[in-house]
Amino acid sequence: MSEVRFGIIGFGNMGSSHAESIYRGKVKNGKLVGVCDINEDKLKRSRELYPDVTCYSSHHDMLKNKDIDAIIVATPHYDHPSIAIDALKANKHVLIEKPAGVYTKAVREMNEVSKKTDKVFAIMYNQRTDPYYSKVKELIDDGELGEIRRINWIITDWYRPQSYYNSGGWRATWAGEGGGVLLNQDPHQLDLWQWICGMPTRIRAFCQFGKMHDIEVEDDVTAYMEYANGATGVFVTSTSDAPGTNRFEISGDRGKIVVENRKITFWRLRVSEREFNATFTGGFGNPECWKCEIDVKPNELQQHVAILTNLVEAILDGKELIAPGVEGIRGLTISNAMHLSAWIDDWVNLPIDEDLYYDMLQDKIKNSVVSKDNKDVVLDVKGTF
Amino acid sequence: MSEVRFGIIGFGNMGSSHAESIYRGKVKNGKLVGVCDINEDKLKRSRELYPDVTCYSSHHDMLKNKDIDAIIVATPHYDHPSIAIDALKANKHVLIEKPAGVYTKAVREMNEVSKKTDKVFAIMYNQRTDPYYSKVKELIDDGELGEIRRINWIITDWYRPQSYYNSGGWRATWAGEGGGVLLNQDPHQLDLWQWICGMPTRIRAFCQFGKMHDIEVEDDVTAYMEYANGATGVFVTSTSDAPGTNRFEISGDRGKIVVENRKITFWRLRVSEREFNATFTGGFGNPECWKCEIDVKPNELQQHVAILTNLVEAILDGKELIAPGVEGIRGLTISNAMHLSAWIDDWVNLPIDEDLYYDMLQDKIKNSVVSKDNKDVVLDVKGTF
């Protein structure tokens, strides 16, 4: 096997972007052979762009094609787990778009299926290839920051005007997306959060639903988290701050790392805070600290193309995945916990009560009063991930 | 009356600092005539430094002296209200150190007494004279930022090693200070918070008590607040972060202001976010934004000397106070609400249940197991406010 033949399910914003990358040869040893969408207009567009690529209106039909090795699932969020399960069971390698799903119950089922196959299962956590975040992870994994004590991510630069929400009937509805900024914009950050700092033990979150937009889901979230070692975290996100902020601060026993404005600053303590605290006798005083500007080299491949290329290499050469699909449940668990905490107005311990989450989500869907024109516009997503 | 004759009650860190400023002529038309402390060693030190200043071991005796016009109350926090009441009733002008007290119940009583006198009553909120914060207040009061939507203050640069807490038996105890970082380090920030952004309507706070120090009170706090207009706020503070952060971000309908590293940056929207949101049709897009670096001119007088001079001018010339004493209750209300929320592990609506707070605080004092050597060291506070 010298190349991976791709079928893409869902030819919307992301699906069409991945199709373009593969078709135009940006993914080494990757070839686009099929596109599937339930919307005939979208298939028409695919035929115009890629005349030699087969179109399908049913993913079941596509999965029957033995000339397709790998499936990219780029449908609306709800369908990721069920389609991924279909594809895995059809003996395909699978890459799912983020989020892994809308609720962890379904994602857990998908993970179980994937563990029973020998197929490669990946998730489009392209931000793990961002050289800034991977550098921070490296510093923390290597112990440079010491034990983590405090995390603070203000990620409010997801500005979306009302016209964005009006561009698709499924957008920002409980039935269509299962949430707002947490499900659509933040899956990468929630993954990076747990990838770099690990999973919290409990969460108390405050979601504001349709605060600044005519939508039923959350467009503003503040969440407080606690970790087993006593560390705390604050995650603040919104789609109505203009201009927003993207500032990720992690404090540890050996100092502080801040990622902001495409720059990593590491305030490095000469001796650990614990040692200074125990030995300094002067009353007022601070441990010696060096302000270090961390050099970050751009990766050769980044973002979506890097993940797609990694997938091809994993399939062809057994290379380790940057973002294994089974890890998609972690960020989603944090996201679900934030919703649940806001809904029950109380603490949520992790792992969450998945049945309760599922039932409450069904209630939201059932009680939704949203009726939008179901227009469905493919937006240009360049620069939005 | 051409000068104000001061008596200082409490010759500890702050009292001795104010004495020095007044005695050395830094406060125009201010004169130091009396110092009071219950600790004879401290009075001895005062006699050595200021041989012509009368010493008192009882504030009641000092208040009988008709040659004293104004009293500075710089005792431990608990005694601020009761001594201020004594002083006001003795017909003295009064300046209290921050915080106004430990619980709002006593502070409310002090405020009631002050309203019945014609004496000037001020509080040492010296940070209101800081040119950066007063500039931000001016921008917001003038409507430049529009309606406030989000506030985020990470004020963790209050690092204190264990030796600090060991320097006085009263420090960081429920009986001695009535709290930790909220009562000792943060009163200025909590005042600036409400001075600039107003009072929240409810608070959900998470305090960690003796997390990184051998103390019984809080050394780590994360608090979430909501405002009547839907605005939200996060206040994060600690005495164990090294190096800490002092970053104050306020977002509004017309952009965002960040105060950090002695710099104000104002991201100013050309049209308001609300207008852009309502009129932009392009799906992805952001309102035009200008990054403005705000010029800040240092005030002629700053910090403690500015507040002391303002008090003298208020007494002699009827000048408006920068920090009226009755406003001390506001920041303390936020502080008490944070404690209360952590204690009851639930929301606290403002105004708080003052009786509940008082009762719970008494329980903390009663159940305290702290027994420290009661050594009492005067630390050099230069650069710590």
PDB file of C-alpha atoms in Angstrom, chain B residues 104-242:
ATOM      1  CA  THR B 104     -19.703  44.809  57.036  1.00  0.00           C
ATOM      2  CA  LYS B 105     -21.965  44.794  60.070  1.00  0.00           C
ATOM      3  CA  ALA B 106     -19.425  46.799  62.088  1.00  0.00           C
ATOM      4  CA  VAL B 107     -18.503  48.965  59.114  1.00  0.00           C
ATOM      5  CA  ARG B 108     -22.144  49.863  58.536  1.00  0.00           C
ATOM      6  CA  GLU B 109     -22.348  51.049  62.146  1.00  0.00           C
ATOM      7  CA  MET B 110     -19.206  53.154  61.648  1.00  0.00           C
ATOM      8  CA  ASN B 111     -20.708  54.683  58.518  1.00  0.00           C
ATOM      9  CA  GLU B 112     -23.910  55.561  60.377  1.00  0.00           C
ATOM     10  CA  VAL B 113     -21.920  57.365  63.070  1.00  0.00           C
ATOM     11  CA  SER B 114     -19.876  59.235  60.474  1.00  0.00           C
ATOM     12  CA  LYS B 115     -23.010  60.435  58.718  1.00  0.00           C
ATOM     13  CA  LYS B 116     -24.195  62.035  61.946  1.00  0.00           C
ATOM     14  CA  THR B 117     -21.008  64.098  62.360  1.00  0.00           C
ATOM     15  CA  ASP B 118     -19.656  67.004  60.320  1.00  0.00           C
ATOM     16  CA  LYS B 119     -16.171  65.549  60.536  1.00  0.00           C
ATOM     17  CA  VAL B 120     -14.187  64.435  57.518  1.00  0.00           C
ATOM     18  CA  PHE B 121     -14.055  60.649  57.293  1.00  0.00           C
ATOM     19  CA  ALA B 122     -11.678  59.067  54.787  1.00  0.00           C
ATOM     20  CA  ILE B 123     -10.118  55.696  54.024  1.00  0.00           C
ATOM     21  CA  MET B 124      -6.602  54.925  52.860  1.00  0.00           C
ATOM     22  CA  TYR B 125      -7.526  53.749  49.369  1.00  0.00           C
ATOM     23  CA  ASN B 126      -4.253  55.100  48.054  1.00  0.00           C
ATOM     24  CA  GLN B 127      -4.519  53.084  44.842  1.00  0.00           C
ATOM     25  CA  ARG B 128      -7.268  55.473  43.718  1.00  0.00           C
ATOM     26  CA  THR B 129      -4.446  57.977  43.234  1.00  0.00           C
ATOM     27  CA  ASP B 130      -2.559  55.624  40.954  1.00  0.00           C
ATOM     28  CA  PRO B 131      -2.550  57.366  37.568  1.00  0.00           C
ATOM     29  CA  TYR B 132      -3.232  54.139  35.672  1.00  0.00           C
ATOM     30  CA  TYR B 133      -6.352  53.159  37.563  1.00  0.00           C
ATOM     31  CA  SER B 134      -7.697  56.691  37.755  1.00  0.00           C
ATOM     32  CA  LYS B 135      -7.185  56.967  33.983  1.00  0.00           C
ATOM     33  CA  VAL B 136      -9.137  53.763  33.378  1.00  0.00           C
ATOM     34  CA  LYS B 137     -11.933  55.047  35.594  1.00  0.00           C
ATOM     35  CA  GLU B 138     -11.989  58.295  33.609  1.00  0.00           C
ATOM     36  CA  LEU B 139     -12.229  56.418  30.289  1.00  0.00           C
ATOM     37  CA  ILE B 140     -15.069  54.256  31.555  1.00  0.00           C
ATOM     38  CA  ASP B 141     -16.938  57.045  33.332  1.00  0.00           C
ATOM     39  CA  ASP B 142     -16.761  59.086  30.110  1.00  0.00           C
ATOM     40  CA  GLY B 143     -18.322  56.212  28.173  1.00  0.00           C
ATOM     41  CA  GLU B 144     -15.292  55.549  25.969  1.00  0.00           C
ATOM     42  CA  LEU B 145     -15.550  51.792  26.572  1.00  0.00           C
ATOM     43  CA  GLY B 146     -19.324  51.676  26.353  1.00  0.00           C
ATOM     44  CA  GLU B 147     -21.303  49.370  28.569  1.00  0.00           C
ATOM     45  CA  ILE B 148     -19.097  46.966  30.530  1.00  0.00           C
ATOM     46  CA  ARG B 149     -19.485  43.304  29.572  1.00  0.00           C
ATOM     47  CA  ARG B 150     -16.595  41.430  31.152  1.00  0.00           C
ATOM     48  CA  ILE B 151     -14.014  42.085  33.858  1.00  0.00           C
ATOM     49  CA  ASN B 152     -11.015  39.899  34.539  1.00  0.00           C
ATOM     50  CA  TRP B 153      -8.433  40.739  37.138  1.00  0.00           C
ATOM     51  CA  ILE B 154      -5.633  38.287  37.801  1.00  0.00           C
ATOM     52  CA  ILE B 155      -3.932  39.814  40.805  1.00  0.00           C
ATOM     53  CA  THR B 156      -1.612  37.115  42.012  1.00  0.00           C
ATOM     54  CA  ASP B 157       1.524  39.181  42.524  1.00  0.00           C
ATOM     55  CA  TRP B 158       1.119  39.271  46.296  1.00  0.00           C
ATOM     56  CA  TYR B 159       3.760  36.649  46.959  1.00  0.00           C
ATOM     57  CA  ARG B 160       4.318  36.070  50.680  1.00  0.00           C
ATOM     58  CA  PRO B 161       6.600  33.355  52.037  1.00  0.00           C
ATOM     59  CA  GLN B 162       5.872  31.575  55.289  1.00  0.00           C
ATOM     60  CA  SER B 163       8.255  33.888  57.180  1.00  0.00           C
ATOM     61  CA  TYR B 164       5.902  36.770  56.422  1.00  0.00           C
ATOM     62  CA  TYR B 165       3.039  34.962  58.102  1.00  0.00           C
ATOM     63  CA  ASN B 166       5.265  34.033  61.019  1.00  0.00           C
ATOM     64  CA  SER B 167       6.187  37.677  61.639  1.00  0.00           C
ATOM     65  CA  GLY B 168       3.081  38.498  63.689  1.00  0.00           C
ATOM     66  CA  GLY B 169       0.804  36.306  65.791  1.00  0.00           C
ATOM     67  CA  TRP B 170      -2.256  38.162  64.510  1.00  0.00           C
ATOM     68  CA  ARG B 171      -1.369  37.606  60.862  1.00  0.00           C
ATOM     69  CA  ALA B 172      -3.496  35.293  58.743  1.00  0.00           C
ATOM     70  CA  THR B 173      -5.767  34.201  61.576  1.00  0.00           C
ATOM     71  CA  TRP B 174      -9.537  34.490  61.826  1.00  0.00           C
ATOM     72  CA  ALA B 175      -9.184  36.193  65.192  1.00  0.00           C
ATOM     73  CA  GLY B 176      -6.371  38.509  64.150  1.00  0.00           C
ATOM     74  CA  GLU B 177      -7.232  39.565  60.591  1.00  0.00           C
ATOM     75  CA  GLY B 178     -10.553  37.902  59.845  1.00  0.00           C
ATOM     76  CA  GLY B 179      -9.173  36.520  56.614  1.00  0.00           C
ATOM     77  CA  GLY B 180      -6.114  36.224  54.421  1.00  0.00           C
ATOM     78  CA  VAL B 181      -5.294  37.653  51.031  1.00  0.00           C
ATOM     79  CA  LEU B 182      -8.781  39.180  50.703  1.00  0.00           C
ATOM     80  CA  LEU B 183      -8.481  41.150  53.934  1.00  0.00           C
ATOM     81  CA  ASN B 184      -4.809  42.024  53.949  1.00  0.00           C
ATOM     82  CA  GLN B 185      -3.554  42.261  50.373  1.00  0.00           C
ATOM     83  CA  ASP B 186      -6.619  42.807  48.166  1.00  0.00           C
ATOM     84  CA  PRO B 187      -8.676  45.590  49.749  1.00  0.00           C
ATOM     85  CA  HIS B 188      -7.246  48.069  47.236  1.00  0.00           C
ATOM     86  CA  GLN B 189      -8.072  45.912  44.239  1.00  0.00           C
ATOM     87  CA  LEU B 190     -11.542  45.125  45.535  1.00  0.00           C
ATOM     88  CA  ASP B 191     -12.118  48.846  45.970  1.00  0.00           C
ATOM     89  CA  LEU B 192     -10.757  49.680  42.516  1.00  0.00           C
ATOM     90  CA  TRP B 193     -12.921  46.907  41.080  1.00  0.00           C
ATOM     91  CA  GLN B 194     -16.121  48.496  42.406  1.00  0.00           C
ATOM     92  CA  TRP B 195     -14.863  52.079  41.977  1.00  0.00           C
ATOM     93  CA  ILE B 196     -14.224  51.500  38.278  1.00  0.00           C
ATOM     94  CA  CYS B 197     -16.837  48.858  37.389  1.00  0.00           C
ATOM     95  CA  GLY B 198     -19.514  49.151  40.078  1.00  0.00           C
ATOM     96  CA  MET B 199     -20.972  46.580  42.429  1.00  0.00           C
ATOM     97  CA  PRO B 200     -21.911  43.080  41.248  1.00  0.00           C
ATOM     98  CA  THR B 201     -25.295  41.576  42.086  1.00  0.00           C
ATOM     99  CA  ARG B 202     -24.106  38.084  43.019  1.00  0.00           C
ATOM    100  CA  ILE B 203     -20.881  36.206  43.623  1.00  0.00           C
ATOM    101  CA  ARG B 204     -19.736  32.589  43.480  1.00  0.00           C
ATOM    102  CA  ALA B 205     -16.289  32.256  44.979  1.00  0.00           C
ATOM    103  CA  PHE B 206     -13.804  29.488  45.614  1.00  0.00           C
ATOM    104  CA  CYS B 207     -11.355  30.076  48.454  1.00  0.00           C
ATOM    105  CA  GLN B 208      -8.567  27.728  49.384  1.00  0.00           C
ATOM    106  CA  PHE B 209      -7.582  28.055  53.025  1.00  0.00           C
ATOM    107  CA  GLY B 210      -3.956  27.545  53.991  1.00  0.00           C
ATOM    108  CA  LYS B 211      -3.337  25.983  50.607  1.00  0.00           C
ATOM    109  CA  MET B 212       0.346  26.805  50.264  1.00  0.00           C
ATOM    110  CA  HIS B 213       1.122  28.240  53.712  1.00  0.00           C
ATOM    111  CA  ASP B 214       0.763  27.106  57.278  1.00  0.00           C
ATOM    112  CA  ILE B 215      -2.146  29.475  57.938  1.00  0.00           C
ATOM    113  CA  GLU B 216      -5.845  28.976  58.601  1.00  0.00           C
ATOM    114  CA  VAL B 217      -7.192  31.674  56.276  1.00  0.00           C
ATOM    115  CA  GLU B 218      -7.412  31.872  52.479  1.00  0.00           C
ATOM    116  CA  ASP B 219      -4.233  32.255  50.434  1.00  0.00           C
ATOM    117  CA  ASP B 220      -5.863  31.479  47.086  1.00  0.00           C
ATOM    118  CA  VAL B 221      -9.163  32.765  45.687  1.00  0.00           C
ATOM    119  CA  THR B 222     -11.038  32.556  42.408  1.00  0.00           C
ATOM    120  CA  ALA B 223     -14.314  34.457  42.312  1.00  0.00           C
ATOM    121  CA  TYR B 224     -16.957  34.766  39.633  1.00  0.00           C
ATOM    122  CA  MET B 225     -19.329  37.716  39.715  1.00  0.00           C
ATOM    123  CA  GLU B 226     -22.410  38.795  37.835  1.00  0.00           C
ATOM    124  CA  TYR B 227     -23.738  42.283  37.267  1.00  0.00           C
ATOM    125  CA  ALA B 228     -27.276  43.580  36.809  1.00  0.00           C
ATOM    126  CA  ASN B 229     -26.707  44.137  33.073  1.00  0.00           C
ATOM    127  CA  GLY B 230     -25.452  40.568  32.542  1.00  0.00           C
ATOM    128  CA  ALA B 231     -21.770  41.496  32.679  1.00  0.00           C
ATOM    129  CA  THR B 232     -19.522  38.932  34.321  1.00  0.00           C
ATOM    130  CA  GLY B 233     -16.278  39.155  36.220  1.00  0.00           C
ATOM    131  CA  VAL B 234     -13.471  36.924  37.394  1.00  0.00           C
ATOM    132  CA  PHE B 235     -11.144  37.910  40.215  1.00  0.00           C
ATOM    133  CA  VAL B 236      -8.173  35.625  40.868  1.00  0.00           C
ATOM    134  CA  THR B 237      -5.783  36.261  43.713  1.00  0.00           C
ATOM    135  CA  SER B 238      -3.177  34.445  45.754  1.00  0.00           C
ATOM    136  CA  THR B 239      -0.090  34.920  47.905  1.00  0.00           C
ATOM    137  CA  SER B 240       1.775  31.874  46.634  1.00  0.00           C
ATOM    138  CA  ASP B 241       2.231  32.521  42.911  1.00  0.00           C
ATOM    139  CA  ALA B 242       5.823  33.293  42.010  1.00  0.00           C
TER     140      ALA B 242
END
